[in-house]
PDB file of C-alpha atoms in Angstrom:
ATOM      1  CA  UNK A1215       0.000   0.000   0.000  1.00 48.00           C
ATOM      2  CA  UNK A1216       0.856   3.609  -0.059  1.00 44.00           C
ATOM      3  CA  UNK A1217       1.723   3.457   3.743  1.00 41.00           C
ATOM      4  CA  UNK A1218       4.410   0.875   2.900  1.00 46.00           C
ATOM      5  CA  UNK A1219       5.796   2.264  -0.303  1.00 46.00           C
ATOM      6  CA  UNK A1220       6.844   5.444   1.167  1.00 41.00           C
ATOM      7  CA  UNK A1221       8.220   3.666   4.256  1.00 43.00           C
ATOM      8  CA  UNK A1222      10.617   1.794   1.721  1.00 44.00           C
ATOM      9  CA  UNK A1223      11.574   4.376  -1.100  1.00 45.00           C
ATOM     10  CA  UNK A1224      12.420   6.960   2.576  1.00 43.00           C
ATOM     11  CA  UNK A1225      14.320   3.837   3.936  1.00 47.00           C
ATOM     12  CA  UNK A1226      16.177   2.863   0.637  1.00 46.00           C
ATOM     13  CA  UNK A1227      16.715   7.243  -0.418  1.00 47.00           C
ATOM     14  CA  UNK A1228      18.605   7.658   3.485  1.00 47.00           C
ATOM     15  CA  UNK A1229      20.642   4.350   3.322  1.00 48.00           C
ATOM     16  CA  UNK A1230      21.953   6.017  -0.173  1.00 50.00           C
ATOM     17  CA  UNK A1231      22.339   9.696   1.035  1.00 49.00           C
ATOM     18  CA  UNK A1232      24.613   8.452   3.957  1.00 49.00           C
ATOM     19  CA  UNK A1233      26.516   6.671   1.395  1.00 48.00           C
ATOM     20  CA  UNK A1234      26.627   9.572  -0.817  1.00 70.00           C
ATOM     21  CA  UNK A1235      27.908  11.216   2.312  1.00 74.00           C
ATOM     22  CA  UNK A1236      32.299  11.290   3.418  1.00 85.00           C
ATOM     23  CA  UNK A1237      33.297  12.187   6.833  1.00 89.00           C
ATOM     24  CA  UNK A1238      36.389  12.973   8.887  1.00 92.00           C
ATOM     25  CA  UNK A1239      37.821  14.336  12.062  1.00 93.00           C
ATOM     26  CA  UNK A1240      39.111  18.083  12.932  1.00 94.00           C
ATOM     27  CA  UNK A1241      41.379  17.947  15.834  1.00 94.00           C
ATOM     28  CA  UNK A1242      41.302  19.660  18.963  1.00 93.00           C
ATOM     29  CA  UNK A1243      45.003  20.471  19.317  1.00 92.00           C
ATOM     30  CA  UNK A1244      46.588  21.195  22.964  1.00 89.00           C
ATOM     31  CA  UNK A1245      44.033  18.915  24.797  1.00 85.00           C
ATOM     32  CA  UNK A1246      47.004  16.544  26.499  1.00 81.00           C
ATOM     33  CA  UNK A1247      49.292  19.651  28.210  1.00 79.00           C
ATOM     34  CA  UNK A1248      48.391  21.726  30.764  1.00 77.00           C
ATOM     35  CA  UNK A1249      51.432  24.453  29.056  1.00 80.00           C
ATOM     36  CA  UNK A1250      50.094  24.399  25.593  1.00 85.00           C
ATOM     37  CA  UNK A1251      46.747  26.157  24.501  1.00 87.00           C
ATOM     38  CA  UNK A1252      43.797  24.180  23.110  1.00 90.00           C
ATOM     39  CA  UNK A1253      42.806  25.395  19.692  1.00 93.00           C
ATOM     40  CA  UNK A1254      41.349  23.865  16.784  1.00 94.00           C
ATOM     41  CA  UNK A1255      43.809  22.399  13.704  1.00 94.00           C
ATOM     42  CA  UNK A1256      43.919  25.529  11.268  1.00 93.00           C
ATOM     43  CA  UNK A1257      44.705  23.405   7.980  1.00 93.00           C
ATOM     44  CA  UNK A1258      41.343  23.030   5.904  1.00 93.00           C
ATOM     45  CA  UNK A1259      40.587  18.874   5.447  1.00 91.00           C
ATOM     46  CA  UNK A1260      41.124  18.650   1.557  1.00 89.00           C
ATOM     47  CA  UNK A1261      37.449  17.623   1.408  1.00 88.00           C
ATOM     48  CA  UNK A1262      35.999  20.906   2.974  1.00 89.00           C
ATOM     49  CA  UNK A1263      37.867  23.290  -0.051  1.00 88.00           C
ATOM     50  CA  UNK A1264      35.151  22.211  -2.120  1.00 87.00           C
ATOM     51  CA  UNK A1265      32.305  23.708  -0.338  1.00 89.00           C
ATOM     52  CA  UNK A1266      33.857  26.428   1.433  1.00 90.00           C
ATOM     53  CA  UNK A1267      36.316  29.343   0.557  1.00 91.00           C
ATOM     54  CA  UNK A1268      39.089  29.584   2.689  1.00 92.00           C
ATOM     55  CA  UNK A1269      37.888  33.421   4.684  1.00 93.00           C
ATOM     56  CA  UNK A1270      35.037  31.026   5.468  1.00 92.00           C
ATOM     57  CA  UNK A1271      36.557  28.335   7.022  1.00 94.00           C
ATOM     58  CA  UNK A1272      38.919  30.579   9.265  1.00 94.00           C
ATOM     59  CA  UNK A1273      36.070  32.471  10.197  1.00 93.00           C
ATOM     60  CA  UNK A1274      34.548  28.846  11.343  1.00 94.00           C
ATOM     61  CA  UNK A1275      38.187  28.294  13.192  1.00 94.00           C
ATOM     62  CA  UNK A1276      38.066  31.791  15.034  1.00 94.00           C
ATOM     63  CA  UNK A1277      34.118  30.784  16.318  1.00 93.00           C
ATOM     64  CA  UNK A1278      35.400  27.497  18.017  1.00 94.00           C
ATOM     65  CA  UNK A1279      39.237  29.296  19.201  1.00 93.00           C
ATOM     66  CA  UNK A1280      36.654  31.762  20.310  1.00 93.00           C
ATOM     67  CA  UNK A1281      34.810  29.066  22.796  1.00 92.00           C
ATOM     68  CA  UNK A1282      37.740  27.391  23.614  1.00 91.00           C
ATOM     69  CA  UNK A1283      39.037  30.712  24.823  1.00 89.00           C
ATOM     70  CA  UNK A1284      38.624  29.875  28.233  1.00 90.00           C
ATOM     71  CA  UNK A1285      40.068  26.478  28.282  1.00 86.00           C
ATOM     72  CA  UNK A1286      43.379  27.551  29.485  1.00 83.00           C
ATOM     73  CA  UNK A1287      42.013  29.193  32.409  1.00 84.00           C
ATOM     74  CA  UNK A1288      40.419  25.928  32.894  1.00 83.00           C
ATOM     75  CA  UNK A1289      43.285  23.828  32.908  1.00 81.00           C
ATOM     76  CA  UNK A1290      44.874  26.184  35.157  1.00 82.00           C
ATOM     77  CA  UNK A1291      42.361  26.913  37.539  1.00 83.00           C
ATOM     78  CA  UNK A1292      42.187  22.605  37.765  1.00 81.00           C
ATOM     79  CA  UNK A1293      46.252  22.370  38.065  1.00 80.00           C
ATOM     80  CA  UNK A1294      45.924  24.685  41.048  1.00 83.00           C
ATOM     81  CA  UNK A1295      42.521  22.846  42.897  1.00 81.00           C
ATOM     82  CA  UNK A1296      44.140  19.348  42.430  1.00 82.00           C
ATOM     83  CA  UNK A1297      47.175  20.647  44.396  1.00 83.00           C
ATOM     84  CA  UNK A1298      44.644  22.210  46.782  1.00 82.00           C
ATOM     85  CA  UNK A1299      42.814  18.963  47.621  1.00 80.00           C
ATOM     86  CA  UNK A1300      46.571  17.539  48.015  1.00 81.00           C
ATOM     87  CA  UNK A1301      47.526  19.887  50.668  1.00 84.00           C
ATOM     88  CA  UNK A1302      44.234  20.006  52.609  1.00 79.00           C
ATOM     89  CA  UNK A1303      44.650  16.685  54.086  1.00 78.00           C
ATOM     90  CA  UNK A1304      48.418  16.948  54.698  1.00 80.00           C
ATOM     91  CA  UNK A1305      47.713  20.579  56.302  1.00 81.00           C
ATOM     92  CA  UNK A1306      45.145  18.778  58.476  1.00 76.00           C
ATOM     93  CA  UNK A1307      47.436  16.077  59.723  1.00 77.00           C
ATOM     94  CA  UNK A1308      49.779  18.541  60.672  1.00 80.00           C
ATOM     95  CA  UNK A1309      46.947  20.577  62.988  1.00 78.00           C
ATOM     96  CA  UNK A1310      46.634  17.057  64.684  1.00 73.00           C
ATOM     97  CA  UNK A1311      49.743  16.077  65.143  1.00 77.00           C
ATOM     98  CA  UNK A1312      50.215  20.159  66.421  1.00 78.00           C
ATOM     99  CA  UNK A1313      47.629  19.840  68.781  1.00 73.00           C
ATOM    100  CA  UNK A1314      48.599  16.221  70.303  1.00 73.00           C
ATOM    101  CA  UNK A1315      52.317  17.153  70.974  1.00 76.00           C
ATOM    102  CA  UNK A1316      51.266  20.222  72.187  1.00 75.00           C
ATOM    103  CA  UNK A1317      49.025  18.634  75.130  1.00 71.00           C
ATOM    104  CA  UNK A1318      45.922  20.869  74.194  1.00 71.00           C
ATOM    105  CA  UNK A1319      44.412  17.679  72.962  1.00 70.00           C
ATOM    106  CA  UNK A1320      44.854  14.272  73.626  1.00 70.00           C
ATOM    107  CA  UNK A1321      43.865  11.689  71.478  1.00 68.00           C
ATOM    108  CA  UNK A1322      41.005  10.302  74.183  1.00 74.00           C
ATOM    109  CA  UNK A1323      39.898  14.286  74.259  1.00 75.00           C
ATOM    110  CA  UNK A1324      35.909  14.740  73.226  1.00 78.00           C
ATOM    111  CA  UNK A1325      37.343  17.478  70.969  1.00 72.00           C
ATOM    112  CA  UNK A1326      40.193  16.014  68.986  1.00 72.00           C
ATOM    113  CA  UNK A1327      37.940  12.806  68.968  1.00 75.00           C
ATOM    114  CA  UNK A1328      35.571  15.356  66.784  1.00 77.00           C
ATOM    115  CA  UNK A1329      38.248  17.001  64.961  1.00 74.00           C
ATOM    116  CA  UNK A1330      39.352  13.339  63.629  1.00 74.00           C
ATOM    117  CA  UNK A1331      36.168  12.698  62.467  1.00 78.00           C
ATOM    118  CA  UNK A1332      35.497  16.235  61.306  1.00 79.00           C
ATOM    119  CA  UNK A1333      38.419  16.475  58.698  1.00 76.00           C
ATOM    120  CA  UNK A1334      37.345  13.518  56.389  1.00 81.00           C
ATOM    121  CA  UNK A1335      33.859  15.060  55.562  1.00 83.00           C
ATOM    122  CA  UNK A1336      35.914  18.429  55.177  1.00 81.00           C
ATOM    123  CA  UNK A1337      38.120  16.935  52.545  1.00 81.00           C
ATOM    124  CA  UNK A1338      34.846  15.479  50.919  1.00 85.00           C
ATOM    125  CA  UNK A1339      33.192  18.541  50.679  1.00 86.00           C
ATOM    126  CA  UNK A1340      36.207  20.606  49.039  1.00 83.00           C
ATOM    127  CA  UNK A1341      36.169  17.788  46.731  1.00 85.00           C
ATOM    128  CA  UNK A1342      32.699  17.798  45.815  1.00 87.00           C
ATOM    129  CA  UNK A1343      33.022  21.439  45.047  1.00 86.00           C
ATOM    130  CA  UNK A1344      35.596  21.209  42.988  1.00 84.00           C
ATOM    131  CA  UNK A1345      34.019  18.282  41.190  1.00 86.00           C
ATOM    132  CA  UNK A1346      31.041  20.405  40.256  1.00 87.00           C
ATOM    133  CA  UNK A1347      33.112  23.672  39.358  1.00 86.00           C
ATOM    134  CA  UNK A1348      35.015  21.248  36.951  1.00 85.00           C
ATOM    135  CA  UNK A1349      32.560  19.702  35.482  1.00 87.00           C
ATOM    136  CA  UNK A1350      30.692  22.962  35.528  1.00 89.00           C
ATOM    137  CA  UNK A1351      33.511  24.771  33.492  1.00 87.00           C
ATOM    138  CA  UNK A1352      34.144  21.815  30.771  1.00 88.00           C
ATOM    139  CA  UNK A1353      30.690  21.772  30.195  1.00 89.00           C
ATOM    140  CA  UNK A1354      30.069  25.582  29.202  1.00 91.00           C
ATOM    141  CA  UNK A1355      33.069  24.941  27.469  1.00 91.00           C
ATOM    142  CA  UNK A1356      31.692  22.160  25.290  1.00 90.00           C
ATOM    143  CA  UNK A1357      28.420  24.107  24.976  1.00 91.00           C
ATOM    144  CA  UNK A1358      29.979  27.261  23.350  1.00 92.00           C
ATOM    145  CA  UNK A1359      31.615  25.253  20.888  1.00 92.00           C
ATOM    146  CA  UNK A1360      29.039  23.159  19.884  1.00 91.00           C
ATOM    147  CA  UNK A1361      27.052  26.200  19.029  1.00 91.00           C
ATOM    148  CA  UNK A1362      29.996  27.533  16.702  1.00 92.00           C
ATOM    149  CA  UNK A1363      29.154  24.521  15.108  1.00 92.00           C
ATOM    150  CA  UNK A1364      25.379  24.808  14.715  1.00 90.00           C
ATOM    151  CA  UNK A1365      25.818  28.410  13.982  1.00 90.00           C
ATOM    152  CA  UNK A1366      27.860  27.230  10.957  1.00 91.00           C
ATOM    153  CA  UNK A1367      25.640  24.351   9.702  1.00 90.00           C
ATOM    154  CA  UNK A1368      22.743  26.647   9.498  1.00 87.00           C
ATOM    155  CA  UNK A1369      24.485  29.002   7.351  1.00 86.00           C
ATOM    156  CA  UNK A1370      24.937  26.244   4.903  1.00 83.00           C
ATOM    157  CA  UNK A1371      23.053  23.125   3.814  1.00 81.00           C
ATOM    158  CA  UNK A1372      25.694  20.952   2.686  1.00 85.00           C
ATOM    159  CA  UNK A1373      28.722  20.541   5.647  1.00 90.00           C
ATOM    160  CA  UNK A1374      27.361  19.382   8.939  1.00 92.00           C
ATOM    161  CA  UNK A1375      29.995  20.162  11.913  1.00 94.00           C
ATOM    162  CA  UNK A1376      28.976  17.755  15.177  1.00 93.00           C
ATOM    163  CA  UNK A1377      31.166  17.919  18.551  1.00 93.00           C
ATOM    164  CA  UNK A1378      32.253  15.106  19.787  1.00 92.00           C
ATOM    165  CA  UNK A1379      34.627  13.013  21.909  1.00 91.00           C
ATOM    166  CA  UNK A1380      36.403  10.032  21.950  1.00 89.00           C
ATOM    167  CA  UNK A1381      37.977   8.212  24.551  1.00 86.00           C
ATOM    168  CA  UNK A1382      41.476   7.680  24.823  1.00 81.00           C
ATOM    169  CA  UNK A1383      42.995   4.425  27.026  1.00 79.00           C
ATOM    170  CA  UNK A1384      46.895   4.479  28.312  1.00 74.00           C
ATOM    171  CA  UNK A1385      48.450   2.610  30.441  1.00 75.00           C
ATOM    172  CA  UNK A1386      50.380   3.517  33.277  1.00 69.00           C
ATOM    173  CA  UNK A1387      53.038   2.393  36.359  1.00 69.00           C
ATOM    174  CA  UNK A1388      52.038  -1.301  37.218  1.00 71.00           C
ATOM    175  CA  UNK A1389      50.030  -1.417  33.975  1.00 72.00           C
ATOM    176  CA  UNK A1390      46.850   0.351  35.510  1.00 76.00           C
ATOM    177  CA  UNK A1391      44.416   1.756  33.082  1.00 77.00           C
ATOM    178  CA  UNK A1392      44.085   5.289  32.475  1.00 78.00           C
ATOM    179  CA  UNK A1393      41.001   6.984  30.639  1.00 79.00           C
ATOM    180  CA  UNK A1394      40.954  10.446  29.144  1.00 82.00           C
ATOM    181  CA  UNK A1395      37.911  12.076  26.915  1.00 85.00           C
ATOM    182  CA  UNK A1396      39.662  13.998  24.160  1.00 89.00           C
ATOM    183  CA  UNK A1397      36.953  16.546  22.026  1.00 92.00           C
ATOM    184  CA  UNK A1398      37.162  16.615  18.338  1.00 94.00           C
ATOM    185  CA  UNK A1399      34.670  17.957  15.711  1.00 95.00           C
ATOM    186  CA  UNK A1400      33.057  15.517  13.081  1.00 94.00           C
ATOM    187  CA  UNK A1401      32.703  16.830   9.749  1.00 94.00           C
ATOM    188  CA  UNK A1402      30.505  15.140   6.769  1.00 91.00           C
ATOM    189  CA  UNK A1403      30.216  16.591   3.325  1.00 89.00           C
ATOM    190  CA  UNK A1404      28.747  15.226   0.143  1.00 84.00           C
ATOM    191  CA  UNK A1405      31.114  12.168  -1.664  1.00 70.00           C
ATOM    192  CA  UNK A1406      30.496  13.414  -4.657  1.00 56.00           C
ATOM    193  CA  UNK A1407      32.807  16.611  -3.953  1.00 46.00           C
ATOM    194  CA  UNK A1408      30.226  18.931  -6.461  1.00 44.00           C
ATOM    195  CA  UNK A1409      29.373  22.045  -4.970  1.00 45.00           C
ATOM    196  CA  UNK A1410      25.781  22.948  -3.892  1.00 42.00           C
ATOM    197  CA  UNK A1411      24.045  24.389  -7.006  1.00 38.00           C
ATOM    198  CA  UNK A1412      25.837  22.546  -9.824  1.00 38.00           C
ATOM    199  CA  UNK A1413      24.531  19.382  -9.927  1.00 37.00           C
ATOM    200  CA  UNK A1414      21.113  17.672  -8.541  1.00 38.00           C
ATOM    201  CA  UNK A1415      21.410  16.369  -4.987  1.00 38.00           C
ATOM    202  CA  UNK A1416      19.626  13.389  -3.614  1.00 39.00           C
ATOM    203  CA  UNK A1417      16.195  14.095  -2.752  1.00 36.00           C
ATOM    204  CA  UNK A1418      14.921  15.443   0.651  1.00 37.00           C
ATOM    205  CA  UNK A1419      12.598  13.488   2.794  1.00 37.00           C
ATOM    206  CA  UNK A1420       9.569  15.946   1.399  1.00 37.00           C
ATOM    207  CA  UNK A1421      10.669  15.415  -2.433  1.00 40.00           C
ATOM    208  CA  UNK A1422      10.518  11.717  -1.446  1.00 38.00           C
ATOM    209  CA  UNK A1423       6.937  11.171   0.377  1.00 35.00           C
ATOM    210  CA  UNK A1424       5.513  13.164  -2.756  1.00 36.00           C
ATOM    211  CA  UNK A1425       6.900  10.661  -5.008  1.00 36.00           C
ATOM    212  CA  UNK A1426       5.784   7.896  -2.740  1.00 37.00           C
ATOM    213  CA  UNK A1427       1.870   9.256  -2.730  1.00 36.00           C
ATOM    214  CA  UNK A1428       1.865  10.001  -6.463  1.00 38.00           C
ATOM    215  CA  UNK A1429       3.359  13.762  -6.381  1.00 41.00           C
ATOM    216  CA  UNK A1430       6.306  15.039  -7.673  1.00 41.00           C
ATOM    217  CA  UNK A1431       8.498  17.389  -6.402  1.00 40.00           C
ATOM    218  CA  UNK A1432      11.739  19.160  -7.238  1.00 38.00           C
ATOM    219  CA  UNK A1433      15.165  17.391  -6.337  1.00 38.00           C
ATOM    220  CA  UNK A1434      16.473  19.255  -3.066  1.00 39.00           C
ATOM    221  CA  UNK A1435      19.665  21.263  -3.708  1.00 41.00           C
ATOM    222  CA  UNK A1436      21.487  19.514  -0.334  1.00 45.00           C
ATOM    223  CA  UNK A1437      23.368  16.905   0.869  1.00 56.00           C
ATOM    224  CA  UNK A1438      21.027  17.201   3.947  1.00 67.00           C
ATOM    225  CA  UNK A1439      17.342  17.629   3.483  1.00 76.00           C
ATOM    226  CA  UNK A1440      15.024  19.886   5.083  1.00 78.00           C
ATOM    227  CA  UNK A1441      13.968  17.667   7.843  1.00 79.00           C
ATOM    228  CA  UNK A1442      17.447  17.642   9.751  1.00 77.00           C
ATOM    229  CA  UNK A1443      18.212  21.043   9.114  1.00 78.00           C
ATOM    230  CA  UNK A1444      14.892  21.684  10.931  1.00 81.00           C
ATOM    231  CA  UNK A1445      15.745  19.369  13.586  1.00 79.00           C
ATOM    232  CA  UNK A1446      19.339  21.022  14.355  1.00 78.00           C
ATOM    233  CA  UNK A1447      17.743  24.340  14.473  1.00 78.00           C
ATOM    234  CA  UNK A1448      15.263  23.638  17.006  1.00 81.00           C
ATOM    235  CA  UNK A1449      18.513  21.828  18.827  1.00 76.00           C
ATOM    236  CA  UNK A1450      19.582  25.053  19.142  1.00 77.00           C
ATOM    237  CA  UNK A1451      16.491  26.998  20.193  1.00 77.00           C
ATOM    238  CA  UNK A1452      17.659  28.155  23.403  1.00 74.00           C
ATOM    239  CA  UNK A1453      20.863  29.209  22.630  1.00 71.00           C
ATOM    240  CA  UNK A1454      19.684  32.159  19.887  1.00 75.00           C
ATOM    241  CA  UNK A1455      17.224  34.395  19.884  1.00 76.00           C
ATOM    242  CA  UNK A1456      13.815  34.332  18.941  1.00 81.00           C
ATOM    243  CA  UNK A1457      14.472  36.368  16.137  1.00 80.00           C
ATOM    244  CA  UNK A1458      16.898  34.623  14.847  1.00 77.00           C
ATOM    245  CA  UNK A1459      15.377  31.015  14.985  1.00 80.00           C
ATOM    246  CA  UNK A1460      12.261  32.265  13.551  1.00 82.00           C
ATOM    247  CA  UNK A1461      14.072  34.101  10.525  1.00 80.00           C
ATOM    248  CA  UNK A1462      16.668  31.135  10.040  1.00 81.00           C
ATOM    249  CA  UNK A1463      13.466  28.718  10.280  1.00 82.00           C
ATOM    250  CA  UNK A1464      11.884  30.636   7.953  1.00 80.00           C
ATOM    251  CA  UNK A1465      15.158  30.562   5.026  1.00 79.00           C
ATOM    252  CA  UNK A1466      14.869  27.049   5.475  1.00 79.00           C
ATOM    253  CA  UNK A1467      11.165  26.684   4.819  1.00 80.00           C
ATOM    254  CA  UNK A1468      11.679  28.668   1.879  1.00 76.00           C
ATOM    255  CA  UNK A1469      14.083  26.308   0.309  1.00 72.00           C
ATOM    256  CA  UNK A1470      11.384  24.101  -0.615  1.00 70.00           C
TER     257      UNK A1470
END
């Protein structure tokens, strides 16, 4: 039936439009020393020189050095509350061991009996907080530059920039294990390497529910169709204006 029919042609159009489709990585440089900025990898992927000129793609680079502006601070600011949580217990032990050769306090004392159970939940606390400000700090981080991404992808149809991360494993004194996240941007652009406008793309999902129901319907002029760019813009809703999504929802409406 016609229920079915467009379920298959939709299936069989976006199994070929992600083969149509190449990807590859952009490094993150500077992510593995705390001395060396983080900043993205300024050479343009050989790929990308087809669909964009190369003011555009620095202007791209100087949107994501622009988020990861703060990342040094970061990695400073984490540097210097690691050593903190070092020192608190050691500074703690010291106050004890003060106290008890002193003969203020003696170890069967109500108060250094309170103090000795005190200083663990101290050293959890300033832990906890800098947990949170951490994680709290990478996070805007990773926000600001996936919305130099999105920013980009809406101002053109066929290059789709996605943050991401990848894990990296190394192994350490006594062979134990060591995990690090390492961000890097995704890039996918149309196989074919033809720029948008000279050639037909692959249908959109619209163009191809017409032609499953008996329409027609022009070929769409993208590697990605209407649908997802609607779907990344309203992924990015509450980090624009309402101006702004309604007149970049609006260009893309009126590419149909």
């Amino acid at each position: 039936n016609a229920k079915t029919t467009l379920t298959l042609q939709y299936s069989s159009r976006e199994t070929e439009d992600k083969q149509r489709m190449s990807s590859f990585n952009i490094e993150i440089n500077g992510q593995k020393s705390f001395n060396v900025p983080i900043v993205i990898e300024r050479a343009m992927p050989a790929p990308l020189e087809t669909y964009m000129s190369n003011g555009e793609w620095n202007s791209f680079c100087d949107q994501v050095d622009n988020a990861l502006a703060p990342a040094m601070a970061f990695k400073t600011n984490t540097m210097a509350r690691f050593k903190l949580l070092c020192t608190i217990p050691l500074a703690l032990m010291l106050v004890f061991v003060g106290v008890s050769s002193s003969g203020l306090l003696t170890p069967s004392d109500p108060g250094f009996i309170v103090m000795f159970l005190c200083w663990p939940v101290v050293v959890f606390l300033v832990f906890k907080w800098m947990m949170n400000k951490t994680v709290k700090e990478s996070n805007q981080i990773k926000e600001d530059m996936a919305k130099a991404c999105a920013t980009e992808n809406l101002k053109r149809s066929d290059v789709n920039f996605v943050l991401k991360e990848r894990m990296n494993v190394s192994y350490g004194y006594k062979g134990r294990r060591n995990r690090t996240a390492e961000s890097y941007i995704a890039c996918t652009v149309p196989s074919t390497g033809i720029p948008m406008g000279s050639a037909p793309a692959p249908t959109s999902m619209f163009n191809s529910m017409a032609t499953a129901l008996g329409g027609g319907g022009a070929p769409a002029t993208s590697g990605r169709s209407v649908a997802e760019r609607l779907q990344e813009l309203e992924g990015i809703k509450a980090l624009i204006s309402e101006e702004d999504y309604n007149n970049k929802k609006n260009a893309i409406l009126a590419s149909l």
